Every structure is written in structure tokens, then in C-alpha cells.
């Protein structure tokens, strides 16, 4: 009899313990759900899409989605004009995509901005119709082919990438909400059960903000901080491009991208505004001449310049060095294959997703 009572008391204690544990767990879950609900409204607005990065891809996508009626929130760490020298060639296909988005005017007239990006943004884009190639003392010119189905003349545009970005941002800002983060690497994806729910970031005042949306688009460029959280792409640095601008100069053939197959690696010369020419040389990743001690200037003058065809091209290339107007910038040429993103609620675009050598990529063919 005593054994029976002992067994009953043990069973009762087990049932009571299980009930208490279950009630505590339910209360904890309910508290967490309440906290999540509170966090979802922390930034004060509901969003359909969050876009991290307001470069060419991010700003164009923000404009297209916001114009279509989507509630778009753009997170960008710096709204000043980017000072980069990649993405300066827009192919005819890129112009077609701009037109289809209703944005082709970005390549022409002056835009006055009421948004705090810049008071006036003059793009001064230059028409490009061909690729001029120089190798082993020989040269030839490849023209963009005519296509009767193409609604415009077969010409692209050479331009300052930062000016195009500012114009795109201005257009997008008229429809979408922008927020500048305080610092680089200040964004984090919010994940729940393998799905991305939004982004945590810091605003310009240093306040940590939580923003939620059904879809987050990561397009924060080749140095993406969020890439590793969404896809497992491995990037490889192939070489470096060293570039500068020669001012107050006009090429004899301003409508061509001039590609010289010099040694050890190619160089390019092209008109980016009505009176500025971009000069850029590729150098191996493992042997970059020092800019600080003058090795880079000597490399450009003594190694690269003699391989450029004598005349206007070589004179232009040397002019930027010899007149003391040299503002050398370097940027890595990276290779990164695209891999599928298996997580729900997130899309990766642009250089954050896939990169090729800039000469192989051949400029901006299309937009997001």
C-alpha cells in the first residue's frame, strides 16, 4: 500500500512540474513576441522593402520600386558623391534600361536638387561609339553595332560614376525614404529560423535602429559587410587599377574607349567629361609600386607611358603626372562567382553578389 502511494505522489509531482514548466515557457514566448512587435515599430514606419546600399543598383532599384507604390527604405552609410573610378562606361544596353525605367534624362541635362545630396549635379557625360585597341604597334577600332530594334543610336556614355549615383539618389529620394548610417560595417541582418526579417543599423546620430520588412535587398558593393550573412561567395583579388584624371584636356578621338595592351598589364584612356580624361593602368596584385615614395609615378612615366601610342594619347597620359595634378586612386579588380542565396527574405545584387574583371565586364550593361 505504501508503495502505491509513493508511486501516485511521484506521478502527481511529475505532472505538476510539467505544467509549471509549460506555463513558464508559454509566458516567455509571449513576452518575446511582444518584444518583437515593439521592435518592429521602433523606426516608426512600415516597409515593404529595405535596400542596403545606394549605389547604381540600389538607387535605381529604390526608384523603380517606390515609383511602383512600394514602401522602400534605403540605408546608405554616406550620401556624399562617391569618388571612385570604376563604373565610368555605360554601354548602349545600360542606356536602354535607363530609358525603360524612365531615367534616361539622368545622362543629359542639369539637375537641381532640393535633397541634401548636392545643390547642382552636372553629369557632363560623353558619347562613346567604339573601342579602340592597341597592341604590338598595331591598332583597330571596334564600333558598337547598329541594331534596328534598338530605339536609340548605337552609343554609350562615358561619365563620372559618382555624379550618376547622385542623380539616381536624387530621383529615388523623391519616392523612397533614405537614411545615412553612422559608420561602415554598422549594419546587421535580423534572422529568424533561416529567414531574414530586416536590418539593424546605426543612424547619423549613432542611435541603433531596427527596421523590418518582408524583403531585404543587399547591394552594398564589392566591400559588402552583409554578403557573408546571406551567401558564401569567396572573392579573389586579381590585380589593382591605378587611375587619375588629366584635367583641361580633350582627346583627338573622345568617342572611343582606348585600350592599350601594355606590359605587364593593360591600361585605358578615355574622356569622362568635356575637359577631363581618365587614365588608368593595371598593376599585379603582388607588386604594387608605392605611391608615397614616388615609385608609382616613376612606374607610370617610365614603364607604362612608353608603351602608349606616341602622340595625343601619350601626351595626355603624361600630362596629368607632369603638371602636378596627379590624384592617384587605386582599386582592386576582384573576381567572385555568383552563388545562390538559400535564405528567405533576402536578395543580393550587384558587386555584393558577383564580380568580374572590369575589362571583361565591359561597363554598365544594365541596371537592377
mmCIF file of C-alpha atoms in Angstrom:
data_model
loop_
_atom_site.group_PDB
_atom_site.id
_atom_site.type_symbol
_atom_site.label_atom_id
_atom_site.label_comp_id
_atom_site.label_asym_id
_atom_site.label_seq_id
_atom_site.Cartn_x
_atom_site.Cartn_y
_atom_site.Cartn_z
ATOM 1 C CA UNK A 1 0.000 0.000 0.000
ATOM 2 C CA UNK A 2 2.813 2.405 0.895
ATOM 3 C CA UNK A 3 4.452 1.615 -2.409
ATOM 4 C CA UNK A 4 1.257 2.537 -4.283
ATOM 5 C CA UNK A 5 1.011 5.934 -2.515
ATOM 6 C CA UNK A 6 4.640 6.634 -3.255
ATOM 7 C CA UNK A 7 4.084 5.904 -6.925
ATOM 8 C CA UNK A 8 0.977 8.161 -7.048
ATOM 9 C CA UNK A 9 2.792 11.061 -5.338
ATOM 10 C CA UNK A 10 5.683 10.721 -7.772
ATOM 11 C CA UNK A 11 3.308 10.811 -10.748
ATOM 12 C CA UNK A 12 1.479 13.848 -9.336
ATOM 13 C CA UNK A 13 4.776 15.697 -8.772
ATOM 14 C CA UNK A 14 5.848 14.952 -12.342
ATOM 15 C CA UNK A 15 2.549 16.264 -13.748
ATOM 16 C CA UNK A 16 2.723 19.451 -11.648
ATOM 17 C CA UNK A 17 6.347 20.062 -12.649
ATOM 18 C CA UNK A 18 5.492 19.619 -16.341
ATOM 19 C CA UNK A 19 2.530 22.048 -16.044
ATOM 20 C CA UNK A 20 4.640 24.731 -14.344
ATOM 21 C CA UNK A 21 7.414 24.362 -16.919
ATOM 22 C CA UNK A 22 4.880 24.575 -19.765
ATOM 23 C CA UNK A 23 3.242 27.696 -18.334
ATOM 24 C CA UNK A 24 6.621 29.408 -17.839
ATOM 25 C CA UNK A 25 7.626 28.564 -21.418
ATOM 26 C CA UNK A 26 4.364 29.943 -22.812
ATOM 27 C CA UNK A 27 4.800 33.141 -20.838
ATOM 28 C CA UNK A 28 8.383 33.521 -22.116
ATOM 29 C CA UNK A 29 7.317 33.029 -25.735
ATOM 30 C CA UNK A 30 4.522 35.548 -25.310
ATOM 31 C CA UNK A 31 6.969 38.060 -23.838
ATOM 32 C CA UNK A 32 9.387 37.557 -26.732
ATOM 33 C CA UNK A 33 6.595 38.039 -29.265
ATOM 34 C CA UNK A 34 5.596 41.265 -27.526
ATOM 35 C CA UNK A 35 9.208 42.460 -27.643
ATOM 36 C CA UNK A 36 9.435 41.641 -31.360
ATOM 37 C CA UNK A 37 6.221 43.544 -32.025
ATOM 38 C CA UNK A 38 7.675 46.519 -30.202
ATOM 39 C CA UNK A 39 10.920 46.305 -32.181
ATOM 40 C CA UNK A 40 9.085 46.175 -35.494
ATOM 41 C CA UNK A 41 7.776 49.686 -34.960
ATOM 42 C CA UNK A 42 10.977 51.083 -33.489
ATOM 43 C CA UNK A 43 11.866 53.054 -36.631
ATOM 44 C CA UNK A 44 8.317 54.373 -36.769
ATOM 45 C CA UNK A 45 7.373 53.197 -40.248
ATOM 46 C CA UNK A 46 6.290 50.060 -42.065
ATOM 47 C CA UNK A 47 8.349 48.991 -45.074
ATOM 48 C CA UNK A 48 7.772 46.658 -47.981
ATOM 49 C CA UNK A 49 11.445 46.577 -48.965
ATOM 50 C CA UNK A 50 14.702 47.528 -47.253
ATOM 51 C CA UNK A 51 17.632 48.281 -49.582
ATOM 52 C CA UNK A 52 21.117 48.344 -48.073
ATOM 53 C CA UNK A 53 23.392 50.374 -50.343
ATOM 54 C CA UNK A 54 22.521 53.320 -52.567
ATOM 55 C CA UNK A 55 24.969 52.890 -55.431
ATOM 56 C CA UNK A 56 23.874 52.487 -59.036
ATOM 57 C CA UNK A 57 21.992 49.224 -58.416
ATOM 58 C CA UNK A 58 20.449 50.199 -55.065
ATOM 59 C CA UNK A 59 19.332 53.681 -56.079
ATOM 60 C CA UNK A 60 17.883 52.516 -59.413
ATOM 61 C CA UNK A 61 16.002 49.677 -57.711
ATOM 62 C CA UNK A 62 14.728 52.021 -54.991
ATOM 63 C CA UNK A 63 13.374 54.407 -57.609
ATOM 64 C CA UNK A 64 11.668 51.660 -59.623
ATOM 65 C CA UNK A 65 10.030 50.016 -56.583
ATOM 66 C CA UNK A 66 8.996 53.252 -54.887
ATOM 67 C CA UNK A 67 7.533 54.629 -58.110
ATOM 68 C CA UNK A 68 5.530 51.405 -58.358
ATOM 69 C CA UNK A 69 3.985 52.130 -54.961
ATOM 70 C CA UNK A 70 6.237 50.053 -52.697
ATOM 71 C CA UNK A 71 7.277 51.474 -49.325
ATOM 72 C CA UNK A 72 11.055 51.497 -49.703
ATOM 73 C CA UNK A 73 13.626 52.244 -47.016
ATOM 74 C CA UNK A 74 17.207 52.821 -48.236
ATOM 75 C CA UNK A 75 20.155 52.509 -45.853
ATOM 76 C CA UNK A 76 23.396 54.138 -47.045
ATOM 77 C CA UNK A 77 26.471 54.930 -44.947
ATOM 78 C CA UNK A 78 27.475 58.065 -46.860
ATOM 79 C CA UNK A 79 25.306 60.231 -49.102
ATOM 80 C CA UNK A 80 28.184 62.361 -50.386
ATOM 81 C CA UNK A 81 29.204 61.938 -54.011
ATOM 82 C CA UNK A 82 31.315 58.747 -54.349
ATOM 83 C CA UNK A 83 34.862 59.367 -55.578
ATOM 84 C CA UNK A 84 35.526 56.099 -57.388
ATOM 85 C CA UNK A 85 36.796 55.496 -60.893
ATOM 86 C CA UNK A 86 35.074 52.241 -61.728
ATOM 87 C CA UNK A 87 31.714 52.115 -63.490
ATOM 88 C CA UNK A 88 32.515 55.035 -65.796
ATOM 89 C CA UNK A 89 31.414 53.339 -69.021
ATOM 90 C CA UNK A 90 27.726 52.816 -69.713
ATOM 91 C CA UNK A 91 27.056 50.572 -72.675
ATOM 92 C CA UNK A 92 24.109 51.214 -75.044
ATOM 93 C CA UNK A 93 22.259 48.412 -73.237
ATOM 94 C CA UNK A 94 22.556 50.346 -69.991
ATOM 95 C CA UNK A 95 21.044 53.400 -71.664
ATOM 96 C CA UNK A 96 18.144 51.247 -72.854
ATOM 97 C CA UNK A 97 17.498 50.023 -69.318
ATOM 98 C CA UNK A 98 17.610 53.608 -68.022
ATOM 99 C CA UNK A 99 15.008 54.579 -70.614
ATOM 100 C CA UNK A 100 12.786 51.653 -69.642
ATOM 101 C CA UNK A 101 12.958 52.842 -66.016
ATOM 102 C CA UNK A 102 12.142 56.399 -67.084
ATOM 103 C CA UNK A 103 15.587 57.631 -66.084
ATOM 104 C CA UNK A 104 17.374 58.436 -69.344
ATOM 105 C CA UNK A 105 17.286 62.165 -68.527
ATOM 106 C CA UNK A 106 19.966 61.434 -65.917
ATOM 107 C CA UNK A 107 22.523 61.334 -68.732
ATOM 108 C CA UNK A 108 21.748 64.772 -70.123
ATOM 109 C CA UNK A 109 20.513 67.994 -68.560
ATOM 110 C CA UNK A 110 21.479 69.692 -65.305
ATOM 111 C CA UNK A 111 19.514 68.639 -62.238
ATOM 112 C CA UNK A 112 18.956 70.985 -59.282
ATOM 113 C CA UNK A 113 18.458 69.049 -56.079
ATOM 114 C CA UNK A 114 16.310 70.073 -53.122
ATOM 115 C CA UNK A 115 17.554 66.995 -51.265
ATOM 116 C CA UNK A 116 20.743 67.295 -49.199
ATOM 117 C CA UNK A 117 22.906 65.428 -51.692
ATOM 118 C CA UNK A 118 24.204 68.324 -53.767
ATOM 119 C CA UNK A 119 22.750 71.649 -54.923
ATOM 120 C CA UNK A 120 23.509 71.041 -58.584
ATOM 121 C CA UNK A 121 24.601 67.859 -60.274
ATOM 122 C CA UNK A 122 26.061 68.373 -63.760
ATOM 123 C CA UNK A 123 26.956 64.997 -65.206
ATOM 124 C CA UNK A 124 28.668 66.200 -68.429
ATOM 125 C CA UNK A 125 28.529 62.655 -69.866
ATOM 126 C CA UNK A 126 30.446 61.973 -73.081
ATOM 127 C CA UNK A 127 29.225 59.935 -76.017
ATOM 128 C CA UNK A 128 31.121 56.718 -76.772
ATOM 129 C CA UNK A 129 30.694 54.860 -80.054
ATOM 130 C CA UNK A 130 33.644 52.480 -80.198
ATOM 131 C CA UNK A 131 36.517 50.626 -78.568
ATOM 132 C CA UNK A 132 39.988 51.458 -79.931
ATOM 133 C CA UNK A 133 42.519 48.654 -79.352
ATOM 134 C CA UNK A 134 46.311 48.979 -79.472
ATOM 135 C CA UNK A 135 48.703 46.008 -79.372
ATOM 136 C CA UNK A 136 52.270 45.418 -80.568
ATOM 137 C CA UNK A 137 52.356 48.579 -82.658
ATOM 138 C CA UNK A 138 49.054 47.825 -84.377
ATOM 139 C CA UNK A 139 45.599 49.256 -83.738
ATOM 140 C CA UNK A 140 41.999 48.830 -84.778
ATOM 141 C CA UNK A 141 38.610 50.241 -83.825
ATOM 142 C CA UNK A 142 35.519 48.226 -82.943
ATOM 143 C CA UNK A 143 32.258 50.171 -83.301
ATOM 144 C CA UNK A 144 29.059 49.400 -81.446
ATOM 145 C CA UNK A 145 26.901 47.504 -83.971
ATOM 146 C CA UNK A 146 23.742 49.090 -85.321
ATOM 147 C CA UNK A 147 20.518 47.398 -84.321
ATOM 148 C CA UNK A 148 17.247 48.389 -85.947
ATOM 149 C CA UNK A 149 15.344 47.142 -82.900
ATOM 150 C CA UNK A 150 17.327 49.455 -80.622
ATOM 151 C CA UNK A 151 15.362 52.719 -80.122
ATOM 152 C CA UNK A 152 18.482 54.914 -79.842
ATOM 153 C CA UNK A 153 21.705 55.455 -81.741
ATOM 154 C CA UNK A 154 24.353 52.833 -81.006
ATOM 155 C CA UNK A 155 26.273 54.901 -78.486
ATOM 156 C CA UNK A 156 27.038 54.573 -74.819
ATOM 157 C CA UNK A 157 28.177 57.154 -72.299
ATOM 158 C CA UNK A 158 31.475 57.835 -70.513
ATOM 159 C CA UNK A 159 30.926 59.642 -67.222
ATOM 160 C CA UNK A 160 31.914 60.219 -63.634
ATOM 161 C CA UNK A 161 30.296 57.372 -61.715
ATOM 162 C CA UNK A 162 29.699 59.476 -58.597
ATOM 163 C CA UNK A 163 27.663 62.041 -60.494
ATOM 164 C CA UNK A 164 25.404 59.365 -61.945
ATOM 165 C CA UNK A 165 24.950 57.867 -58.475
ATOM 166 C CA UNK A 166 23.962 61.261 -57.027
ATOM 167 C CA UNK A 167 21.410 61.789 -59.768
ATOM 168 C CA UNK A 168 19.940 58.348 -59.188
ATOM 169 C CA UNK A 169 19.767 59.007 -55.442
ATOM 170 C CA UNK A 170 18.021 62.301 -56.015
ATOM 171 C CA UNK A 171 15.399 60.615 -58.190
ATOM 172 C CA UNK A 172 14.902 57.773 -55.722
ATOM 173 C CA UNK A 173 14.734 60.118 -52.727
ATOM 174 C CA UNK A 174 11.671 61.775 -54.218
ATOM 175 C CA UNK A 175 9.805 58.500 -53.606
ATOM 176 C CA UNK A 176 11.793 56.397 -51.086
ATOM 177 C CA UNK A 177 12.990 57.041 -47.535
ATOM 178 C CA UNK A 178 16.757 57.467 -47.147
ATOM 179 C CA UNK A 179 18.850 57.057 -44.026
ATOM 180 C CA UNK A 180 22.615 57.530 -43.744
ATOM 181 C CA UNK A 181 24.296 55.169 -41.328
ATOM 182 C CA UNK A 182 26.956 56.476 -38.973
ATOM 183 C CA UNK A 183 29.819 54.212 -39.908
ATOM 184 C CA UNK A 184 30.902 51.390 -42.171
ATOM 185 C CA UNK A 185 30.120 47.850 -41.006
ATOM 186 C CA UNK A 186 27.247 49.217 -38.963
ATOM 187 C CA UNK A 187 24.509 47.030 -40.444
ATOM 188 C CA UNK A 188 23.397 43.570 -39.349
ATOM 189 C CA UNK A 189 20.752 41.293 -40.800
ATOM 190 C CA UNK A 190 17.985 40.147 -38.483
ATOM 191 C CA UNK A 191 17.393 36.437 -38.932
ATOM 192 C CA UNK A 192 14.761 34.086 -37.582
ATOM 193 C CA UNK A 193 14.597 30.397 -38.473
ATOM 194 C CA UNK A 194 16.752 30.854 -41.575
ATOM 195 C CA UNK A 195 14.784 33.800 -42.914
ATOM 196 C CA UNK A 196 15.878 37.441 -42.963
ATOM 197 C CA UNK A 197 13.372 39.754 -41.296
ATOM 198 C CA UNK A 198 15.154 43.101 -41.552
ATOM 199 C CA UNK A 199 18.236 45.106 -40.632
ATOM 200 C CA UNK A 200 19.784 46.648 -37.530
ATOM 201 C CA UNK A 201 21.832 49.762 -38.277
ATOM 202 C CA UNK A 202 23.072 52.979 -36.707
ATOM 203 C CA UNK A 203 21.817 56.329 -37.954
ATOM 204 C CA UNK A 204 23.866 59.502 -38.296
ATOM 205 C CA UNK A 205 23.270 60.297 -34.612
ATOM 206 C CA UNK A 206 24.716 56.960 -33.532
ATOM 207 C CA UNK A 207 21.338 55.545 -32.488
ATOM 208 C CA UNK A 208 20.756 51.860 -33.131
ATOM 209 C CA UNK A 209 17.672 51.401 -35.290
ATOM 210 C CA UNK A 210 15.792 48.218 -36.085
ATOM 211 C CA UNK A 211 13.901 48.102 -39.377
ATOM 212 C CA UNK A 212 11.717 45.208 -40.530
ATOM 213 C CA UNK A 213 10.389 44.347 -43.981
ATOM 214 C CA UNK A 214 9.266 41.234 -45.888
ATOM 215 C CA UNK A 215 12.215 41.696 -48.259
ATOM 216 C CA UNK A 216 15.766 42.968 -47.693
ATOM 217 C CA UNK A 217 17.987 43.702 -50.705
ATOM 218 C CA UNK A 218 21.741 43.677 -50.096
ATOM 219 C CA UNK A 219 23.627 45.725 -52.697
ATOM 220 C CA UNK A 220 26.314 47.477 -50.680
ATOM 221 C CA UNK A 221 29.102 46.954 -53.194
ATOM 222 C CA UNK A 222 32.313 44.998 -53.553
ATOM 223 C CA UNK A 223 33.244 45.590 -49.902
ATOM 224 C CA UNK A 224 29.862 44.353 -48.685
ATOM 225 C CA UNK A 225 29.563 43.831 -44.959
ATOM 226 C CA UNK A 226 26.343 41.830 -45.258
ATOM 227 C CA UNK A 227 27.425 39.435 -48.019
ATOM 228 C CA UNK A 228 28.719 36.794 -45.613
ATOM 229 C CA UNK A 229 25.390 36.777 -43.789
ATOM 230 C CA UNK A 230 23.459 35.993 -46.962
ATOM 231 C CA UNK A 231 25.716 33.998 -49.312
ATOM 232 C CA UNK A 232 29.054 32.208 -49.060
ATOM 233 C CA UNK A 233 30.846 33.752 -52.034
ATOM 234 C CA UNK A 234 34.622 33.866 -51.975
ATOM 235 C CA UNK A 235 36.293 36.867 -53.571
ATOM 236 C CA UNK A 236 39.735 36.882 -55.173
ATOM 237 C CA UNK A 237 41.845 39.982 -55.837
ATOM 238 C CA UNK A 238 43.257 39.641 -59.363
ATOM 239 C CA UNK A 239 45.138 42.929 -59.641
ATOM 240 C CA UNK A 240 44.786 46.648 -58.977
ATOM 241 C CA UNK A 241 43.808 49.511 -61.243
ATOM 242 C CA UNK A 242 45.680 52.755 -60.648
ATOM 243 C CA UNK A 243 43.811 55.751 -62.005
ATOM 244 C CA UNK A 244 43.888 59.538 -62.182
ATOM 245 C CA UNK A 245 42.305 62.365 -64.189
ATOM 246 C CA UNK A 246 44.128 64.621 -66.631
ATOM 247 C CA UNK A 247 42.380 67.996 -66.484
ATOM 248 C CA UNK A 248 41.771 70.640 -69.166
ATOM 249 C CA UNK A 249 42.290 68.083 -71.918
ATOM 250 C CA UNK A 250 40.358 66.815 -74.925
ATOM 251 C CA UNK A 251 41.347 63.650 -76.786
ATOM 252 C CA UNK A 252 41.614 63.642 -80.561
ATOM 253 C CA UNK A 253 39.123 60.772 -80.515
ATOM 254 C CA UNK A 254 36.918 61.430 -77.464
ATOM 255 C CA UNK A 255 34.231 58.975 -78.606
ATOM 256 C CA UNK A 256 36.343 55.842 -78.088
ATOM 257 C CA UNK A 257 37.493 53.884 -75.083
ATOM 258 C CA UNK A 258 41.235 53.485 -75.779
ATOM 259 C CA UNK A 259 42.529 50.098 -74.587
ATOM 260 C CA UNK A 260 46.293 49.573 -74.767
ATOM 261 C CA UNK A 261 47.636 46.050 -74.236
ATOM 262 C CA UNK A 262 50.765 47.200 -72.437
ATOM 263 C CA UNK A 263 53.026 45.081 -70.240
ATOM 264 C CA UNK A 264 52.782 43.756 -67.628
ATOM 265 C CA UNK A 265 49.032 44.522 -67.813
ATOM 266 C CA UNK A 266 46.699 46.724 -69.907
ATOM 267 C CA UNK A 267 45.938 50.413 -69.486
ATOM 268 C CA UNK A 268 42.996 52.568 -70.627
ATOM 269 C CA UNK A 269 42.498 56.214 -71.609
ATOM 270 C CA UNK A 270 39.065 57.788 -72.142
ATOM 271 C CA UNK A 271 37.171 61.085 -71.980
ATOM 272 C CA UNK A 272 34.883 61.277 -68.918
ATOM 273 C CA UNK A 273 33.808 64.945 -69.119
ATOM 274 C CA UNK A 274 34.130 67.622 -71.786
ATOM 275 C CA UNK A 275 37.569 68.634 -70.461
ATOM 276 C CA UNK A 276 38.760 65.683 -68.346
ATOM 277 C CA UNK A 277 40.380 62.394 -69.362
ATOM 278 C CA UNK A 278 40.628 59.266 -67.251
ATOM 279 C CA UNK A 279 43.953 57.434 -67.358
ATOM 280 C CA UNK A 280 44.230 54.072 -65.640
ATOM 281 C CA UNK A 281 46.849 51.317 -65.597
ATOM 282 C CA UNK A 282 46.535 47.807 -64.213
ATOM 283 C CA UNK A 283 49.274 46.501 -61.919
ATOM 284 C CA UNK A 284 49.835 42.998 -60.482
ATOM 285 C CA UNK A 285 48.357 42.412 -57.047
ATOM 286 C CA UNK A 286 51.675 41.215 -55.612
ATOM 287 C CA UNK A 287 53.849 44.090 -56.843
ATOM 288 C CA UNK A 288 52.109 47.448 -56.425
ATOM 289 C CA UNK A 289 54.533 50.400 -56.684
ATOM 290 C CA UNK A 290 54.392 52.720 -53.685
ATOM 291 C CA UNK A 291 52.519 55.978 -54.160
ATOM 292 C CA UNK A 292 54.061 57.608 -51.085
ATOM 293 C CA UNK A 293 57.707 57.366 -52.132
ATOM 294 C CA UNK A 294 57.191 58.149 -55.826
ATOM 295 C CA UNK A 295 57.557 54.613 -57.200
ATOM 296 C CA UNK A 296 54.088 54.772 -58.751
ATOM 297 C CA UNK A 297 54.822 57.996 -60.648
ATOM 298 C CA UNK A 298 58.067 56.501 -61.973
ATOM 299 C CA UNK A 299 56.199 53.334 -62.989
ATOM 300 C CA UNK A 300 53.584 55.325 -64.902
ATOM 301 C CA UNK A 301 56.162 57.558 -66.634
ATOM 302 C CA UNK A 302 58.911 55.058 -67.396
ATOM 303 C CA UNK A 303 57.098 51.715 -67.779
ATOM 304 C CA UNK A 304 53.545 52.432 -68.948
ATOM 305 C CA UNK A 305 53.810 55.698 -70.909
ATOM 306 C CA UNK A 306 56.412 54.474 -73.462
ATOM 307 C CA UNK A 307 54.017 51.667 -74.452
ATOM 308 C CA UNK A 308 51.173 54.076 -75.229
ATOM 309 C CA UNK A 309 50.994 55.163 -78.891
ATOM 310 C CA UNK A 310 53.048 58.315 -79.462
ATOM 311 C CA UNK A 311 51.034 61.490 -79.933
ATOM 312 C CA UNK A 312 47.835 62.690 -78.289
ATOM 313 C CA UNK A 313 47.267 59.604 -76.124
ATOM 314 C CA UNK A 314 50.759 59.521 -74.649
ATOM 315 C CA UNK A 315 50.828 63.279 -74.142
ATOM 316 C CA UNK A 316 47.516 63.128 -72.291
ATOM 317 C CA UNK A 317 48.694 60.223 -70.145
ATOM 318 C CA UNK A 318 51.865 62.110 -69.112
ATOM 319 C CA UNK A 319 50.193 65.495 -68.708
ATOM 320 C CA UNK A 320 48.391 64.507 -65.517
ATOM 321 C CA UNK A 321 51.675 63.347 -63.992
ATOM 322 C CA UNK A 322 53.961 66.128 -65.106
ATOM 323 C CA UNK A 323 51.687 69.071 -64.241
ATOM 324 C CA UNK A 324 51.369 68.005 -60.619
ATOM 325 C CA UNK A 325 47.613 67.415 -60.911
ATOM 326 C CA UNK A 326 48.003 63.770 -60.109
ATOM 327 C CA UNK A 327 45.485 62.387 -57.646
ATOM 328 C CA UNK A 328 46.161 58.698 -57.837
ATOM 329 C CA UNK A 329 43.473 56.307 -56.700
ATOM 330 C CA UNK A 330 43.784 52.543 -56.547
ATOM 331 C CA UNK A 331 41.017 49.990 -56.620
ATOM 332 C CA UNK A 332 41.161 46.218 -56.555
ATOM 333 C CA UNK A 333 39.937 44.206 -59.530
ATOM 334 C CA UNK A 334 38.130 41.281 -57.989
ATOM 335 C CA UNK A 335 36.668 38.032 -59.181
ATOM 336 C CA UNK A 336 33.756 36.463 -57.338
ATOM 337 C CA UNK A 337 31.382 33.889 -58.755
ATOM 338 C CA UNK A 338 27.680 34.155 -58.021
ATOM 339 C CA UNK A 339 26.191 31.577 -55.693
ATOM 340 C CA UNK A 340 22.560 31.026 -54.921
ATOM 341 C CA UNK A 341 21.227 32.585 -51.744
ATOM 342 C CA UNK A 342 19.149 29.964 -49.938
ATOM 343 C CA UNK A 343 17.787 32.246 -47.235
ATOM 344 C CA UNK A 344 14.270 33.581 -47.496
ATOM 345 C CA UNK A 345 13.525 37.273 -47.303
ATOM 346 C CA UNK A 346 16.812 38.495 -48.815
ATOM 347 C CA UNK A 347 18.241 39.170 -52.292
ATOM 348 C CA UNK A 348 21.869 40.037 -53.055
ATOM 349 C CA UNK A 349 22.612 42.249 -56.089
ATOM 350 C CA UNK A 350 25.456 43.982 -57.875
ATOM 351 C CA UNK A 351 29.079 43.738 -56.772
ATOM 352 C CA UNK A 352 27.953 42.339 -53.429
ATOM 353 C CA UNK A 353 26.803 39.238 -55.330
ATOM 354 C CA UNK A 354 29.056 38.825 -58.363
ATOM 355 C CA UNK A 355 32.260 40.466 -59.648
ATOM 356 C CA UNK A 356 34.327 40.122 -62.792
ATOM 357 C CA UNK A 357 37.380 41.867 -64.173
ATOM 358 C CA UNK A 358 36.231 45.382 -65.219
ATOM 359 C CA UNK A 359 37.517 44.990 -68.795
ATOM 360 C CA UNK A 360 35.666 41.675 -69.172
ATOM 361 C CA UNK A 361 32.559 43.155 -67.566
ATOM 362 C CA UNK A 362 32.730 45.910 -70.209
ATOM 363 C CA UNK A 363 30.942 48.617 -68.266
ATOM 364 C CA UNK A 364 27.396 49.016 -67.053
ATOM 365 C CA UNK A 365 25.335 46.878 -69.399
ATOM 366 C CA UNK A 366 22.087 47.033 -67.447
ATOM 367 C CA UNK A 367 20.509 48.008 -64.153
ATOM 368 C CA UNK A 368 18.718 46.210 -61.334
#
